[in-house]
CSV table of N, CA and C in Angstrom, one decimal:
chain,number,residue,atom,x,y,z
A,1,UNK,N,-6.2,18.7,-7.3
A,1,UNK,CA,-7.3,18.2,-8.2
A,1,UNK,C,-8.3,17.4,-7.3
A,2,UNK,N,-9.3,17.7,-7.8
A,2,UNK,CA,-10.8,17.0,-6.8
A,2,UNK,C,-11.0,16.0,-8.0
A,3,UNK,N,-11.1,14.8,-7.7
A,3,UNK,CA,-11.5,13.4,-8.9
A,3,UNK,C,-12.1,12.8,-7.6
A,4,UNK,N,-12.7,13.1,-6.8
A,4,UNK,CA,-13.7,12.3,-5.9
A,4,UNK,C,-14.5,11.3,-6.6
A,5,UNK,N,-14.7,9.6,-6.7
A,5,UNK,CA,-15.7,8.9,-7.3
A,5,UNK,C,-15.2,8.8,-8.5
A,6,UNK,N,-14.2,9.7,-9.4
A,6,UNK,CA,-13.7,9.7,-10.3
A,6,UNK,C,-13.7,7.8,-10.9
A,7,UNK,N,-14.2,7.9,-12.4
A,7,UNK,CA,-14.0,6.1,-12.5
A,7,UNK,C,-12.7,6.3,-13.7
A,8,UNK,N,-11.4,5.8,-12.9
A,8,UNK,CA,-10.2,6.3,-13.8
A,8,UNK,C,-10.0,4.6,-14.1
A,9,UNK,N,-10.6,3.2,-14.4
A,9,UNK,CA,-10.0,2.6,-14.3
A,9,UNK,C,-9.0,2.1,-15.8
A,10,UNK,N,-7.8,1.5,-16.1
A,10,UNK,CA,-7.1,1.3,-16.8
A,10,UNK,C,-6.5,2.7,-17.0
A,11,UNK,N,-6.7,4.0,-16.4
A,11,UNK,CA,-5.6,5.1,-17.0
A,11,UNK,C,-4.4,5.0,-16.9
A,12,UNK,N,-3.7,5.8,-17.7
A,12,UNK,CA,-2.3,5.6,-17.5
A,12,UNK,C,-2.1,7.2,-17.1
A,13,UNK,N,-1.4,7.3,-15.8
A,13,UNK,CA,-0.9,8.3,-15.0
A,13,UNK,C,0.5,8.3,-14.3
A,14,UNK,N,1.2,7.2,-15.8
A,14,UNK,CA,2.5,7.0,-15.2
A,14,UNK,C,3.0,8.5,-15.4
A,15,UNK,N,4.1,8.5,-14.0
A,15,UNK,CA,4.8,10.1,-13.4
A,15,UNK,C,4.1,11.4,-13.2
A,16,UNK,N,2.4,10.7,-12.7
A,16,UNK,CA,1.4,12.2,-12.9
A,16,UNK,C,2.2,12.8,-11.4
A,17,UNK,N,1.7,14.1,-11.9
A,17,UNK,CA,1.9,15.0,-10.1
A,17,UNK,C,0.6,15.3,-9.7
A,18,UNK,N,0.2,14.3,-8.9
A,18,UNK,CA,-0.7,14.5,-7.7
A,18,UNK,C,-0.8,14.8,-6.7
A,19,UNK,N,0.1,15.9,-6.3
A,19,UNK,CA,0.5,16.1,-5.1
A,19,UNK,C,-1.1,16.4,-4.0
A,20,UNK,N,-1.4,15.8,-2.6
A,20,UNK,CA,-2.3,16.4,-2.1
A,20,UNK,C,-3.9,16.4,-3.1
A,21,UNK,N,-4.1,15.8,-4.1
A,21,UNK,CA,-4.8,15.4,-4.8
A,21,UNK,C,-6.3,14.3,-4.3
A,22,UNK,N,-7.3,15.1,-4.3
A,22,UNK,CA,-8.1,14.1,-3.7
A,22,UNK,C,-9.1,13.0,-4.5
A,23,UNK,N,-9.1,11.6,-4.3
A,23,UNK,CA,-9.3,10.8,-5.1
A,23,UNK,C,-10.4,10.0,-4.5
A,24,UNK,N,-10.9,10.3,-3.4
A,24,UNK,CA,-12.0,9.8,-2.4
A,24,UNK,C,-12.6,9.0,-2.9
A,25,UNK,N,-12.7,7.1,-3.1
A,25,UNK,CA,-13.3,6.0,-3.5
A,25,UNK,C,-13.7,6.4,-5.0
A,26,UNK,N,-12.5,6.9,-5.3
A,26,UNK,CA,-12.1,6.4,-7.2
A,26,UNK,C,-12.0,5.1,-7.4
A,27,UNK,N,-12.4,5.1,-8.5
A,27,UNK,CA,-11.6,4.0,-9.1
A,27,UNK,C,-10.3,3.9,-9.8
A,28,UNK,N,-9.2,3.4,-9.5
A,28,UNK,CA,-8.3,3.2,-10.3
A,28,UNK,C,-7.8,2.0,-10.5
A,29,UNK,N,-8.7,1.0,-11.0
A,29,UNK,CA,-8.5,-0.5,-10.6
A,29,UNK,C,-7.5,-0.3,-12.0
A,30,UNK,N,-6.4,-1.2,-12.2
A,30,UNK,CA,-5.7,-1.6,-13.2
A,30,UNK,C,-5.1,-0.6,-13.7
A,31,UNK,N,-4.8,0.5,-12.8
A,31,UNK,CA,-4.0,1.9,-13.6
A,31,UNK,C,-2.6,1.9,-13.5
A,32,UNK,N,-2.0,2.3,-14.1
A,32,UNK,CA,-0.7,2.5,-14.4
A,32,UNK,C,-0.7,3.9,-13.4
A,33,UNK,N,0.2,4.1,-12.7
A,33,UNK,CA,0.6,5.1,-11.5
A,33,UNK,C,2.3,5.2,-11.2
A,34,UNK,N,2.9,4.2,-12.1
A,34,UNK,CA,4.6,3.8,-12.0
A,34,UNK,C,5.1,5.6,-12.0
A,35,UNK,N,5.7,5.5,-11.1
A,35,UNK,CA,6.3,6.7,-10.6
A,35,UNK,C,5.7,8.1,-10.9
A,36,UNK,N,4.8,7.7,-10.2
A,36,UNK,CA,3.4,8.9,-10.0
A,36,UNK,C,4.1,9.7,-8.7
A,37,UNK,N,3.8,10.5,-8.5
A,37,UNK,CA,4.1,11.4,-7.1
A,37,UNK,C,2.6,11.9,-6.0
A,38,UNK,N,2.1,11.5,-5.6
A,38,UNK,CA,0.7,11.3,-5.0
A,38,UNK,C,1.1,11.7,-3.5
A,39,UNK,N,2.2,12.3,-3.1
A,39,UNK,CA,2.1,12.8,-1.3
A,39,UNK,C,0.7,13.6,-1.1
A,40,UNK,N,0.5,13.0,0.1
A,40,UNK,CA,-0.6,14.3,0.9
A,40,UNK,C,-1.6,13.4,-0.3
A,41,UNK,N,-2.2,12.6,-1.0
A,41,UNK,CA,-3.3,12.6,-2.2
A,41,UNK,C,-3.9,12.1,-0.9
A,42,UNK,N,-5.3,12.3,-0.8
A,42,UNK,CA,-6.4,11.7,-0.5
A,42,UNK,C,-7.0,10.1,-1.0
A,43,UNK,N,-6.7,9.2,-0.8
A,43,UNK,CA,-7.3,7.7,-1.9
A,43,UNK,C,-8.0,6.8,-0.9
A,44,UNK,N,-8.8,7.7,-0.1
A,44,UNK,CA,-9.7,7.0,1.1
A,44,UNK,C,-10.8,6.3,0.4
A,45,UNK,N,-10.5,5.0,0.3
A,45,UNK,CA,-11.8,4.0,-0.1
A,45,UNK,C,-11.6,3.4,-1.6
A,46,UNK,N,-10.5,4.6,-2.5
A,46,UNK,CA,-10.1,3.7,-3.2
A,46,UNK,C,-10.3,2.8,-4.1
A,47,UNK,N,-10.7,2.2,-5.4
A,47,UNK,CA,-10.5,0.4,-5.6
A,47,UNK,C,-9.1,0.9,-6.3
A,48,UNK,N,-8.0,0.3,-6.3
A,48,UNK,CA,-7.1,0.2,-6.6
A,48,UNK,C,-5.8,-1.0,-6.9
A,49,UNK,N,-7.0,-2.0,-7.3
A,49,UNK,CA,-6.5,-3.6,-7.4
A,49,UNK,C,-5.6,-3.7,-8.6
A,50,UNK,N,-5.2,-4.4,-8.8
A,50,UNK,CA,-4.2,-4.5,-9.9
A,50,UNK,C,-3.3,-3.6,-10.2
A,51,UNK,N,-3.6,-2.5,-10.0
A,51,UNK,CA,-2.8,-1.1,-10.0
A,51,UNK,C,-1.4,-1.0,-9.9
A,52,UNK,N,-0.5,-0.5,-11.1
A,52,UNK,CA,1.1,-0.8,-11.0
A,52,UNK,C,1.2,1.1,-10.6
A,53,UNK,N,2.0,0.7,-9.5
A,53,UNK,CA,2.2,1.7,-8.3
A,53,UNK,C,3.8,1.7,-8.2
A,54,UNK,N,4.5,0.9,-8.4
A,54,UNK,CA,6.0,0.8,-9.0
A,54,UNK,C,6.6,2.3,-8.7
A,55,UNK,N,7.6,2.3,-7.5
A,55,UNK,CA,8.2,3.6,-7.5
A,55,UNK,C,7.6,4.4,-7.2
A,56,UNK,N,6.3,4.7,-7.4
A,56,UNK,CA,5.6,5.9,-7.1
A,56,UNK,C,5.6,6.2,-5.9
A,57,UNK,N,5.3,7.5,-5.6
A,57,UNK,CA,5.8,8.3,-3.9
A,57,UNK,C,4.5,8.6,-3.1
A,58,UNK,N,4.3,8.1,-2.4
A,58,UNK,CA,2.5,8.3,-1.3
A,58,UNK,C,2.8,8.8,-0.4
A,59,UNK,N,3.9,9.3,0.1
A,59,UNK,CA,4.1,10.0,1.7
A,59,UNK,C,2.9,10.1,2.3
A,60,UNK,N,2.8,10.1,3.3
A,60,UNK,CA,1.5,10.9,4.2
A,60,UNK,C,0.4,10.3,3.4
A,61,UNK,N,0.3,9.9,2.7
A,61,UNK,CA,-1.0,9.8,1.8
A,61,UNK,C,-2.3,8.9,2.7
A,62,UNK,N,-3.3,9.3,2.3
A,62,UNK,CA,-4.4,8.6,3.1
A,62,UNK,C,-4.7,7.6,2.4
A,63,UNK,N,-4.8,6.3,2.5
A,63,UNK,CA,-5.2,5.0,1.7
A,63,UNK,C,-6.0,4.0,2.4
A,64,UNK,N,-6.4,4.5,3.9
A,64,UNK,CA,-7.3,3.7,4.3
A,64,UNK,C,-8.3,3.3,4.5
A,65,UNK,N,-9.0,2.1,4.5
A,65,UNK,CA,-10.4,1.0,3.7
A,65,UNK,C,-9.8,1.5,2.2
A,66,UNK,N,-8.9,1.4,1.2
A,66,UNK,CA,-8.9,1.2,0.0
A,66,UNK,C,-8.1,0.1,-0.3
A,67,UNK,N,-9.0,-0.4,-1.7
A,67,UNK,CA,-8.7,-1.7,-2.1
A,67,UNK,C,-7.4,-1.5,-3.0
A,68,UNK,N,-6.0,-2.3,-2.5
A,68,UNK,CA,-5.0,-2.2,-3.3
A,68,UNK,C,-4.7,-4.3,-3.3
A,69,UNK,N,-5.6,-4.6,-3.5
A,69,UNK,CA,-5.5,-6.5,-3.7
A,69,UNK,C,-5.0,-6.6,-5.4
A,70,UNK,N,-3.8,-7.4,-4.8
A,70,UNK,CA,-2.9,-7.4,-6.1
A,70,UNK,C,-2.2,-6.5,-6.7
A,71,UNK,N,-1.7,-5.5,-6.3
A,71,UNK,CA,-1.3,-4.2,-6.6
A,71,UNK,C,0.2,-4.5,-6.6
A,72,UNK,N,0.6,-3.6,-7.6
A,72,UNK,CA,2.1,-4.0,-7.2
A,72,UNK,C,2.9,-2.1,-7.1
A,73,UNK,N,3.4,-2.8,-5.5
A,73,UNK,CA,3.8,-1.5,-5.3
A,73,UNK,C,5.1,-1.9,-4.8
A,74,UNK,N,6.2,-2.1,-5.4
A,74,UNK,CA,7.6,-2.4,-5.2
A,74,UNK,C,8.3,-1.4,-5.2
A,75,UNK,N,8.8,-0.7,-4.3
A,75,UNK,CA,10.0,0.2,-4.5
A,75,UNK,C,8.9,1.2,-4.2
A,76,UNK,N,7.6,1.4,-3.9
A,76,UNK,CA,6.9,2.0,-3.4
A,76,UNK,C,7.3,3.6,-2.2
A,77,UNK,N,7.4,4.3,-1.6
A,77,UNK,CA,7.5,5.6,-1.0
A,77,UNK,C,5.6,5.4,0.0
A,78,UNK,N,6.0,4.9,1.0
A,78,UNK,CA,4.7,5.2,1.7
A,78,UNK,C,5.0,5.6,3.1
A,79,UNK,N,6.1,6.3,3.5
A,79,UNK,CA,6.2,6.9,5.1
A,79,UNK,C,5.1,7.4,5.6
A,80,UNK,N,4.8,7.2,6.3
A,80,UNK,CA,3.7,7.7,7.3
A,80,UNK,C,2.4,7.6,6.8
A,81,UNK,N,2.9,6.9,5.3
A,81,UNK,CA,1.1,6.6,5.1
A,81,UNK,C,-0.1,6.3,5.6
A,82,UNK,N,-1.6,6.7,5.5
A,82,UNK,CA,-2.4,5.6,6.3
A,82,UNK,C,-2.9,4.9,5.7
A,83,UNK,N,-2.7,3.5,6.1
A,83,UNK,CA,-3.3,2.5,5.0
A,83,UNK,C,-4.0,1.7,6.5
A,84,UNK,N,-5.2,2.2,7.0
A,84,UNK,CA,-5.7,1.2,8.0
A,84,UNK,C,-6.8,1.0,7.6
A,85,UNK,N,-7.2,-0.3,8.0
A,85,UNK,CA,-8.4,-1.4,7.3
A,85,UNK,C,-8.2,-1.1,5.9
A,86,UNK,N,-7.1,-1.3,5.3
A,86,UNK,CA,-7.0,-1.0,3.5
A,86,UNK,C,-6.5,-2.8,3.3
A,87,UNK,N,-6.6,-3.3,1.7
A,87,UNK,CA,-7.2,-4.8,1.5
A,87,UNK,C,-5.8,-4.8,0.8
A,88,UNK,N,-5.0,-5.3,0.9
A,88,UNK,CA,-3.2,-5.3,0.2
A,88,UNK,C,-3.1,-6.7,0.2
A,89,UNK,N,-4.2,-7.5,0.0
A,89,UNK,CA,-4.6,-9.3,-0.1
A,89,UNK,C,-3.5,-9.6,-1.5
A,90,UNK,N,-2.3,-9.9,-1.5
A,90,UNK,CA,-1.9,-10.5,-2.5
A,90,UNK,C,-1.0,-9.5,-3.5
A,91,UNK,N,-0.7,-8.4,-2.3
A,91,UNK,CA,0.2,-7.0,-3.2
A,91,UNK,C,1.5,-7.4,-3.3
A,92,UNK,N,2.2,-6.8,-3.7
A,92,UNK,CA,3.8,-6.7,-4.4
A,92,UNK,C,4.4,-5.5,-3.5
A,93,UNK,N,4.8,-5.7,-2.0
A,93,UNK,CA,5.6,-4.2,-1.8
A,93,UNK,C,7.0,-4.2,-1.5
A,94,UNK,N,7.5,-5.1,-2.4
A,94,UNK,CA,9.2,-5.8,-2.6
A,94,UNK,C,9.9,-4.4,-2.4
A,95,UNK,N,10.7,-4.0,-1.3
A,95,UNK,CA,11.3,-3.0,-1.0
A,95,UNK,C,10.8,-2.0,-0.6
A,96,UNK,N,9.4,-1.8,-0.5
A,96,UNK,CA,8.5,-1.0,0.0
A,96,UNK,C,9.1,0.0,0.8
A,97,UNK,N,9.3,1.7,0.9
A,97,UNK,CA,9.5,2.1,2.3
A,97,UNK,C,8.1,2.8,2.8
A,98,UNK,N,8.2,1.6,4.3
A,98,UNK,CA,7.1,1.4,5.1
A,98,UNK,C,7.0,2.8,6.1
A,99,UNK,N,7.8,2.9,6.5
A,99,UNK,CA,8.5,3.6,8.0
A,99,UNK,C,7.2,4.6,8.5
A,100,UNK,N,6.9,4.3,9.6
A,100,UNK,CA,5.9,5.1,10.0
A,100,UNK,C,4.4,4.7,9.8
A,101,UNK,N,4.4,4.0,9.0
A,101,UNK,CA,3.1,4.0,8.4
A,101,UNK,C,1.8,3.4,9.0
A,102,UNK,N,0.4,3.2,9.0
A,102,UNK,CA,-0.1,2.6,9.8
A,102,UNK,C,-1.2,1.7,9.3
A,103,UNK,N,-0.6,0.6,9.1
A,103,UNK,CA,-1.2,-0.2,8.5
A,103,UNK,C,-2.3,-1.4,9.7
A,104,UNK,N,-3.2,-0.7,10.8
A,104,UNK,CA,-3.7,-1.2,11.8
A,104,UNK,C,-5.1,-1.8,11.1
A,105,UNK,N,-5.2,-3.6,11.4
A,105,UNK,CA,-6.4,-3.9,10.9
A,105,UNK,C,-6.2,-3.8,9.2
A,106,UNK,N,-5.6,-4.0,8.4
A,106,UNK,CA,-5.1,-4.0,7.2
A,106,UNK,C,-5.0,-5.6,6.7
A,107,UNK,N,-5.4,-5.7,5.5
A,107,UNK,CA,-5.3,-7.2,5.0
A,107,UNK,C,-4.5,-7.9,4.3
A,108,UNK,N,-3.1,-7.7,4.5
A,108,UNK,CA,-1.9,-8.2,4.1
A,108,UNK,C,-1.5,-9.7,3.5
A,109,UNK,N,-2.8,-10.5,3.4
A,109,UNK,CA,-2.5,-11.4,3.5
A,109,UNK,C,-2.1,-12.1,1.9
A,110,UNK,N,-1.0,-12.8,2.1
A,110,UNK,CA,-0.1,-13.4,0.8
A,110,UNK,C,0.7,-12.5,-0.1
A,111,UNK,N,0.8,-11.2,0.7
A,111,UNK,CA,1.5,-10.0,0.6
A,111,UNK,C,2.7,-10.5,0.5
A,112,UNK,N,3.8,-9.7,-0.4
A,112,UNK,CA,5.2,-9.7,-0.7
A,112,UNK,C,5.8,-8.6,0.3
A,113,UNK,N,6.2,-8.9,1.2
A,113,UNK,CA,6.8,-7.6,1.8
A,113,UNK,C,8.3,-7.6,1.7
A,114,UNK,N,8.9,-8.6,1.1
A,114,UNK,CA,10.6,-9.1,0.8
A,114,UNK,C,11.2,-8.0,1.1
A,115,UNK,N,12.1,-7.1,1.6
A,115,UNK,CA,12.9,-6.4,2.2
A,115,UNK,C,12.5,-5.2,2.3
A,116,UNK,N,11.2,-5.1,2.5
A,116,UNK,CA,10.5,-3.8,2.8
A,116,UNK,C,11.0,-3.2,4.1
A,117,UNK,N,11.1,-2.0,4.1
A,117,UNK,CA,11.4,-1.3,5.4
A,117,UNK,C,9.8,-0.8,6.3
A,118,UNK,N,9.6,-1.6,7.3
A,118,UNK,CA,8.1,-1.1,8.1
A,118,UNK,C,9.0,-0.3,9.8
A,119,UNK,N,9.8,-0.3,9.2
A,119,UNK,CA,10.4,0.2,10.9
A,119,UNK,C,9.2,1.3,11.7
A,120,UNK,N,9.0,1.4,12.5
A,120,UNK,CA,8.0,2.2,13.2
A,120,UNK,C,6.7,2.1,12.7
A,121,UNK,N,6.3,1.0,12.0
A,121,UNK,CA,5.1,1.0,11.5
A,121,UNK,C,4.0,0.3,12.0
A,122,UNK,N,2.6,0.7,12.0
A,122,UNK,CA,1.8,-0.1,13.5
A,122,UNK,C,0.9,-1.2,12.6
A,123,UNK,N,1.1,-2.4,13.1
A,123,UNK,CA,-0.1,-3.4,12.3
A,123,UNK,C,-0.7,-3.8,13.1
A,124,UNK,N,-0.9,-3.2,14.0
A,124,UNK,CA,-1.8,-3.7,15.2
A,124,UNK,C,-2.9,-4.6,14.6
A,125,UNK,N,-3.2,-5.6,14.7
A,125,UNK,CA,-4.5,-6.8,14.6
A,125,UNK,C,-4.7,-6.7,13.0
A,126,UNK,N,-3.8,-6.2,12.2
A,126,UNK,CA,-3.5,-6.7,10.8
A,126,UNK,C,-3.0,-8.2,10.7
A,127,UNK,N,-3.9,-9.0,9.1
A,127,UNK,CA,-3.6,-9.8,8.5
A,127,UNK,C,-2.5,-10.5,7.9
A,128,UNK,N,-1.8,-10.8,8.0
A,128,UNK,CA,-0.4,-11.1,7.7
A,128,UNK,C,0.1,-12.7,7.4
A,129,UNK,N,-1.4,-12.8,6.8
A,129,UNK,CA,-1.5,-14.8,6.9
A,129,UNK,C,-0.7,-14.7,5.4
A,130,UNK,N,0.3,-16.0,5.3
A,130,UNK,CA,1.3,-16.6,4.4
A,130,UNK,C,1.9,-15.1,3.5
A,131,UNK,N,1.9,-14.4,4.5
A,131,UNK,CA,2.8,-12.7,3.6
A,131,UNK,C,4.3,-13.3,3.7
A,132,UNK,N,4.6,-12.8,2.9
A,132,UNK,CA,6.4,-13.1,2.9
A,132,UNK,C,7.0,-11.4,3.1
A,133,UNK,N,7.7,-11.8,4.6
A,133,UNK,CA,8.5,-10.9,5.0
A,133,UNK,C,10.1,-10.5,5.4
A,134,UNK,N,10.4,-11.5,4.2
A,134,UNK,CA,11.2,-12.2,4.0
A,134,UNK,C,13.2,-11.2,4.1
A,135,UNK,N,13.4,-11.0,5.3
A,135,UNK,CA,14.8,-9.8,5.5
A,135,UNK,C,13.7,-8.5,5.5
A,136,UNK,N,12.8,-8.2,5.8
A,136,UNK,CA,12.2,-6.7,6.3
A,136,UNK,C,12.5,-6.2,6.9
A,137,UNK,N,12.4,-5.1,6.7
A,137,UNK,CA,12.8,-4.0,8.4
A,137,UNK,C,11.8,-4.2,9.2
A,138,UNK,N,11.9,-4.6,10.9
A,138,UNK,CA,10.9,-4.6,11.6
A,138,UNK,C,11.0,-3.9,12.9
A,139,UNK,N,12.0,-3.0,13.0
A,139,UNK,CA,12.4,-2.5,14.0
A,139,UNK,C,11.8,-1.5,14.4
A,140,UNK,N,11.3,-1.9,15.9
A,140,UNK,CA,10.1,-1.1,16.5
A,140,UNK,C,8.7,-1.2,15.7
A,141,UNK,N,8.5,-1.7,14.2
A,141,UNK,CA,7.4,-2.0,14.3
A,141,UNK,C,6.3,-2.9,15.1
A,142,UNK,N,4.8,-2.1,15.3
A,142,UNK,CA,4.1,-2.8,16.7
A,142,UNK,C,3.4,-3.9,16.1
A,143,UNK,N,3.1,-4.8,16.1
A,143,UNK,CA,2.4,-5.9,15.6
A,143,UNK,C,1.8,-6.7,16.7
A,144,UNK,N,1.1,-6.1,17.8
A,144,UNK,CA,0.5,-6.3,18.5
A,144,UNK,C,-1.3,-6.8,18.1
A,145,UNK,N,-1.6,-8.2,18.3
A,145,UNK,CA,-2.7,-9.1,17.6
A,145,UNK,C,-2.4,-9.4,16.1
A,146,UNK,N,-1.5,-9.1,15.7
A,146,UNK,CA,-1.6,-9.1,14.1
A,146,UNK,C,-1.1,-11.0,14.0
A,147,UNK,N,-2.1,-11.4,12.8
A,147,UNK,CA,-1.8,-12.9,12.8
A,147,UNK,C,-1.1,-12.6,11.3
A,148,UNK,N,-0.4,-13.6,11.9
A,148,UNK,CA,1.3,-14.2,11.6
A,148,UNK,C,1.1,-15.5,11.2
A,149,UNK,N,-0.1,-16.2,10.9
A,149,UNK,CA,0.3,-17.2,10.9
A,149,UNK,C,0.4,-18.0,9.5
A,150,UNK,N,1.8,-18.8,9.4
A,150,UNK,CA,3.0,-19.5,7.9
A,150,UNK,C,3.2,-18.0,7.8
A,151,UNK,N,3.2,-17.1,8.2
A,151,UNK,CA,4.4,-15.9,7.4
A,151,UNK,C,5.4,-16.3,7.2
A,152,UNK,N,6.1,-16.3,6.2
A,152,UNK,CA,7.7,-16.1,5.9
A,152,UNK,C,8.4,-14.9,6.2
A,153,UNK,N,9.2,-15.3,8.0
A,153,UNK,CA,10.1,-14.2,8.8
A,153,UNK,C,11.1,-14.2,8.6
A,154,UNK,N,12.1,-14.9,7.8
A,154,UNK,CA,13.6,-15.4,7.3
A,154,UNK,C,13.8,-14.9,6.5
């Protein structure tokens, strides 16, 4: 599906199949997406603030410069996602699987990352001010320039 610009905001697309789906600087501020399937979707640029993402599966998905501030993506599926320079100021990614993903230059900050798995995941010179990372997977993830500073590492 091509929804390029598409203004979806408040839809409800709980369990849509978007597979590979391109959504290129849609709106989907405040949508319902709870166990949506969105691998391969296109969501480059994005507004996707408030947006319950809950479970839903993003593999591979492109998400970077999109706005997901305040979003709550817990139990989230984002392996190898790209989320670089994307705005996650104040998201929910409680169990998140991170693995791979590349969140370089990304704005994490006051982000919930509580036992998210980021193993192999690059945050190079990403935001990470008062995020709670609280028991995450960090193994081998690069976080090289990325400020840290009051993160919760424990």
């Amino acid at each position: 599906a091509d929804l390029d610009g598409a203004d979806l905001e408040n839809v409800n697309l709980q369990n849509a199949k978007l597979v590979g789906a391109t959504l290129k600087n849609a709106c989907l501020r405040k949508a319902n997406l709870r166990e949506a399937c969105l691998d391969r979707a296109c969501l480059q640029g994005a507004n996707l603030s408030e947006a319950i993402l809950i479970d839903a599966v993003l593999e591979q998905a492109d998400l970077s410069d999109a706005d997901l501030s305040n979003a709550q993506l817990d139990q989230a599926e984002l392996k190898r996602a790209d989320l670089r320079k994307s705005n996650l100021q104040g998201a929910s990614l409680q169990e998140a699987k991170l693995g791979g993903a590349k969140l370089a230059r990304s704005n994490l900050s006051y982000a919930n990352l509580a036992y998210a798995n980021l193993a192999g995941a690059t945050l190079g010179s990403a935001i990470l001010y008062k995020a709670n990372l609280s028991d995450a997977v960090l193994h081998g993830t690069f976080l090289q320039n990325a400020n840290l500073t009051e993160a919760t590492l424990t």
